[in-house]
């Protein structure tokens, strides 16, 4: 099934077509997001969401597609949440920011930190071995 192109902007990165849009999404309000930037490839294998205005200590990007090289270097189904930098300035999203997110997400990083839905480091996956027990407990205590 094709992606609805209504109210979506198109961007081409590395000869690949993506659609992006910002919506008000109350399902993410508990995680501290009100507005969400969504980026989806035309074939739907790349599908990420980034909450605008996240706190620095808990900022993360969610991958819902099967293609997310940043995290595991391959394909995987299901939600994956990874700590990420801040891209937007004052809540504004531009095509340049969307391009940065796509390029950042498409690069494998063995030091990426997997997080839970609240932005805390996840102890149930790989990549947490880079953090000591003190660092993990400190990050959980900040909440």
Phi, psi and omega in degrees: 000139183281161177275137175294129181263359180290129181065024177239147177259149182254141174218142178248123179233124181052047178061027180233137185269132177231153173241141181222153181198157177245131179228158171272119188231105183285347179290341179261004187298327179293331177277359178094011179255140171243318177251136186234130172268123178245137178231125184227133176285160182299327179271001177069007179283330176256118183211104181235154175230141180225122180282130179279140178078026179287152174289143184302320185294337185236018185289132178208166178242141180251128173255128180245000180262178181275349182247113179207075185301331182305320188276311190229004177072007181209217180243152180197142177265156178102169181288138173226132180241130184225136175303140183215166177282171175271133180251319187281152175244121180055032177079001180275136179241130180237165176302328178296322178293318179299317178299317179299317180296315180298314180293319179297317182288338184269006181249126180291131179227107181293346180261009179298141182257117177283136181232165176272186185292347176261001179088009178271146180305135181272130179268356184263013181222177177283172180084350175276351179296345179284347181253139177283167178299322180295319179294319178296313181294325177296319180293322178290324182292334180296335180286000000 
